[in-house]
Amino acid sequence: MITTARFAFYVLFHPIDGFWELKYHKEKTFGAANLILALLCLMNVASMQFASFHYGILDRESNNILLNISSFVLPLLAWTVLNWALSTLLDGKATMKQIWVQSVYSLVPLLLSMPVLLVMSYVMTLSEYPFYALIQTLAVLWCVFLFLFGNMTIQDYTMSKTIAMAFFTFLGIAATIFIGIILFSTFQQLISFVSTVITEIRYMP
Amino acid sequence: MAILLTLPLLMGSVPYASYGYGTINDEVFPSLAGAAPVRLITGADLGVGALRNPRDFRFGKDGLIYLADTGNHRILVLDGDLSVLRVIDGFDRDGVRETFSSPEGVFARADGTLYIADTQNGRIVVLDKDGSLLTLMDQVQLTGSTLTFRPQKLGVDGAGRVYVVAGGSTEGLIQLTDEGEFVRFFGSNRVRPNPIEIIYRLFLTRTQRQSREQFVPTEYSNLHIDDIDLVYTTTRNVREGQLKRLNALGDDILLRGDTGSRAVFGDLMLTPRNMSRTAQFMSVCLDADENIYALDNATGKVFVYDKTGYMKFMFGGKGDQMGLFADPHAVAEKDGTIYVLDAGRGTVTQFRLTEFGEKVLLANRLFLQGDFEESLEPWTEVARMDAGYEQAWYMIGNAYFGRKDYAAAMEYFELGYARGSYSRAFGELRDDWLRDNFAILFILAAVGLIGLAVYVNVRRRQKAGRGKAA
């Protein structure tokens, strides 16, 4: 598993080969991906909590670790499910597990940038923020690059189709959130209705 | 919520909550009271009968207090101890006695020349200090406006120019010559069009459009002329420019803090009674250090800002106890004593700065003068009295920064949530460290580089050797 996780460094520079290997020839990729994700969450919390005062968030006491982690994991989960759901309809070749693994491996640049940024926050003043932002942006761009090539490789798509699929996946995520909110509020109404009825009955003269 | 619950504990003997504005999320934090009520004065106490709907209370430039007892159509002249010197209820004009009609504003120049905004008569009466008529400005023609001249508040600068706040004057202050000739409208408030309303109007017919509310600038509610003849104004019902300091061109040159909620002019504490952050400033005055005392008619609070626009503390409120008001209309300050005129009850409430308030203003004055070192002791004192007073920590940090004790400065800036200043102190600390350790760092870097070069060279040779062997 650890060896497979370390394979992330190869994927970083050889996305097409790397993701191909990952899909067909590597073992325990799911566990490895989850290990990487766990590290990512840990690093994210650490950089929230331990960044220097001037680079961190002002109000550390209201920092919510669960919220912090879920802001990371939930979108990833939504992406995986929706991307799988759409790609199965449009002859994608990846399983849901493979999409998950690919997504997490694509986030490795972020994982690598975080400790660097954390250290930088203790060395730089706010006026040197552009350097900080540069690394941040590079990491994100690299992630996007890996995401696209990774998805393309494991789904066996062309680049244009991958980009179109990404677009539709985002639409799907938006729709899911929308439906989720509707469901949530409907149930809320339903529950309050039932509880009101119960109260009415209990106090009926 | 927690703040609301703990406030009564901290109020001590004053009947109102006192609080400051925090940096994080527009938070409001409880603080000690900056001023406390000491005396309530009615018309009966003054020996002139009950005041009726008095609208103006102002220190003249001659040091006397002038009180416009609007409902009784008279002006009271008081000395610093609040005893009545004169009651002016009319004047002689060519041998004929004339009276005032609801005079709402009054102003006295250094030589005692008295300007009275005789509101319902639509004129300004200028009397000398003995009460005989100097000038009568009753023929004011407002060029380019259909407005009837109803002067409410006025101020006169050193050169004798008269600035008038008039009812319904949306064009700004009215500037008159010392003879009462109209000069110009001055420093008009700007209209801020509402984009939704503009789009909505596109779909309306002309008649419908005309029946909609008009976009007109808001009229000023009061003014105050400072020692260098700049005009402070207050405006009600606006989100920006509630307080202004106008220069000769009519531009607003009031400083407004640097960032964040501390720069807001208005109440950040939202309660069921006060659901709006729009302050209804009715009156403004300055103290000797140019701190601004602004009276908010909606909440009944007097907000104290320093000259850079930072809220320091506030006092007063709406209610029935001493220190609270029904319909406050004027605020005036002299030597740490603040007077608030309540038009609703016809009373004057006298406040005195508390020890805390005095310390804050003293420390702040020293700080703004640039005496960071001097301000350290009073700011420390403020922080000791009220550790929740965020600005104090920031100011202490600045004092240490000035002392080049950057590590301490960083500690205090962190307590004061001052990120930019923290970063500055940190930068200085880092650069100092780099400077001190430059030699070592340089040697380390050189050794590292040479080592790397040697290593690479050796590796290359090894590889080449292996290649040959194969």
XYZ file of C-alpha atoms in Angstrom, chain B residues 45 64 91 114 146 192:
6
model
C -33.567 74.255 37.827
C -20.863 80.817 26.945
C -35.205 92.396 19.617
C -25.202 86.071 18.246
C -37.768 76.837 -5.178
C -26.465 56.834 -4.406
